[in-house]
Amino acid sequence: MNRLLLTSALVLAANGALADEIRVLNWQGYGTDLDWAIAAYTEKTGNTVVHEYFTSEQEMLTKLRTNPGAYDVVLINSAYTAQAKDEGLIDPIDSSMIQNFADLDPSLTGNEDLNPGGALHGVPWTWGLTSIAVNTNDFAEMPTSLSVLWDPQWKGRVSIRDDGLEAVQFAAMALGQNINQITDLDAIKAKLTELLPQMTTFWSSENDWNQFMSAGDFAVATYWSGSASRSQAKGLPIAFVVPEEGAIGWLDGLSIPSTSTHKEAAAAFIDWMVDPAFYVKWDAEGAPVSSNTKALAELPETSFNRKLVEDPATVARVQFMKPVSDADRETYLKLWQDLKAAQ
Amino acid sequence: MAMTLAGRDRRRALALLSPAYLWLTVAVFLPLSAMAFFSFLSDVPFGGKDWHATLDNYRAFFQTATYATLLWKSLKLGLIVTVVSVVVGFPCAYVLAKIVKGRSREALFLLVILPFWSNSLVRIFSWAIVLRGNGVLDRAVNAILPWDVKLNLMFSPTAIVIGLVHSYLPYVILTSYLALQAIDDSLIEAARSLGARRRTILWRLILPLAAPGILAGAVLIFVPVVGSFMEPRLLGGRVGTYYGTVIEDQFVAVFNWPLGAALSFILLAVVLAILAAASPILRRART
């Protein structure tokens, strides 16, 4: 009897050692939580995956701070990687544990924001653009300039995301300023003051955006490239436009919290996330651009992302977002709140 | 002998009340104290962040006109919603209390309480479907009227008021109903037999007697509406920034809990001050 108990205890312990449960912290519906992807990972490694979600970068950081040990993989936008590293929330990445690492775009793995202090702290996963998307039923010809947001013809059918930083960055681009080095905040305030009466409502999530667009509330609205490809795949009559003034570029990395207790399983999960087999399938459902050059080469010719990255003129116009200081962030938030309160 | 009895009574009362007080302590007093504590901090006191005690969060309210403007906007919204709810709800309660009887009263009651049983988000989204341009309301009006009308009430202050009135109307109907029920029918009959006209009966008899109920309902509506954030955000669109949405932003979007807590306490103070100012009227209504 005792021996039976002992063996069963041993079996349980052995199982525990082999099969880890890793906890992933990400935006909801953003790649890592696809059912088939988790099933494939579990089949390959025996580990299971549990998800937790955040709705803003600040919430992500707060969750990492307040729940040490609770997460094994976390998605961090490159503009926040340095902050997370400085607070001691994430560990450097051991690239030898990521088998696909050699295929990742060297300009992304060498991205200075992902390498705070000279060490890689986030495996570049995907990148994309924040630009504008238009309803193709309203636009016979695609707009070429951001000024379409200010065009009186579309008054009441324009939308941007309810985010002070992004609003300021769009106004900066429209005025020809660098989004990472804003020089004339007064001009931006004036430009946004003109923009607000044009708008119908703010959007806050992809789901929101899709509903407003399909109901005809939006003619032109800011949008994320990855979401645009998903919305197109769902059949919405939209086109993603990179205007001549440029677009905001963002880069997302996958990091391992320093308090993680399943670092090996976490590295294996990240490896699967940058695997071409995963990406090609994800791209068909609508995804941002992969960091894996081999994966991009495997995409079909008609893929949204393939067309996006193959146009060098588009890529050249992208202004990649740098980390924003807390003081600047607060200034933008205040400006945005004042403008909204005045409505 | 009488002393010991009183003592035993007191002990029994204490035993019977303790669950309620325990509940109040855990569910109301402790969270409120935590929020009061947060409101005097420079940063959230977890995650290894540096923090110290400060009055800056309260000062922030007075440094710009933004928060005061929004608070004024929210107070006006509260007033409008309360007035509309009373104007719509009181006749409704009168019909329920004095005119219909039996089965049909039960059915009407059910209809009044029905909104309470559905999730408030579901209610707001259904209003969004109705009010949206080319939505249910637009199409219905255009189907009846021969000329083309563009209502498009969505994303306007009107939409916010409609959504809020719908959410809070049952409060004023239920409280007015109870007050109207308590009015003895023979009083009305007496007034009528003495030659009082309908309007006189309403103004001199029914309204004064039902005032406590109406006012209780009005307070129940006014207080939550001033702090409301969901309806303004979802139905107001561009014009949907109110004091409540700014507080919500502090907690959900920018994680400035201390400022959010301070703004909440300022709201609490203002609402209490308004209720205190109105208390002479409330007290007169009760007697």
XYZ file of C-alpha atoms in Angstrom, chain A residues 55-56 58-60 62 65-66 83 87 162 195-202 211-212 215 217 326 330 333-334 337-338 340-343, chain B residues 44 46-49 64 66-67 69-70 73 125 132-133 152 154-155 233-234 236-241 246 249-250 252-256:
66
model
C -5.627 46.207 -22.211
C -2.815 48.743 -22.005
C 0.615 50.319 -18.197
C -1.618 47.473 -17.094
C 0.935 44.960 -18.387
C 1.527 46.773 -13.261
C 5.187 44.286 -10.840
C 2.389 43.054 -8.620
C 11.522 50.400 -18.770
C 12.654 47.862 -13.155
C -8.740 57.239 -27.696
C -9.684 67.296 -35.838
C -12.100 66.648 -32.968
C -15.228 68.162 -34.560
C -14.556 65.931 -37.572
C -14.881 62.818 -35.464
C -17.854 60.601 -34.769
C -16.469 58.648 -31.812
C -13.216 57.237 -30.488
C -18.443 47.260 -35.658
C -18.263 50.987 -36.378
C -22.224 50.028 -39.542
C -20.073 55.128 -38.871
C 6.935 59.730 -18.441
C 1.851 63.025 -19.096
C -2.303 62.911 -21.875
C -3.134 66.271 -20.349
C -7.867 65.310 -21.837
C -8.223 69.078 -22.123
C -11.782 66.042 -24.993
C -13.190 67.924 -22.011
C -13.750 70.984 -24.187
C -16.109 69.031 -26.476
C 0.698 53.296 -6.186
C 3.169 48.286 -4.819
C 5.597 46.873 -7.328
C 8.597 48.453 -5.662
C 7.684 51.981 -6.699
C -6.463 73.330 -14.292
C -10.427 70.812 -16.902
C -11.638 68.789 -13.933
C -15.460 71.955 -16.088
C -16.078 68.240 -16.353
C -20.851 69.053 -16.954
C -25.633 48.321 -26.818
C -27.388 54.869 -34.664
C -27.700 56.714 -37.991
C -28.768 60.130 -36.042
C -26.035 58.353 -31.625
C -22.905 59.979 -30.162
C -18.411 56.580 -23.116
C -20.452 54.223 -25.263
C -21.542 59.872 -26.233
C -18.625 59.184 -28.559
C -16.665 62.362 -29.109
C -18.767 64.371 -26.636
C -18.791 61.567 -24.065
C -16.013 62.828 -21.804
C -11.877 60.738 -16.479
C -9.292 56.546 -17.271
C -7.104 57.103 -14.217
C -7.958 51.638 -16.230
C -5.929 53.431 -18.875
C -3.144 55.416 -17.247
C -2.871 53.656 -13.874
C -2.770 56.820 -11.850
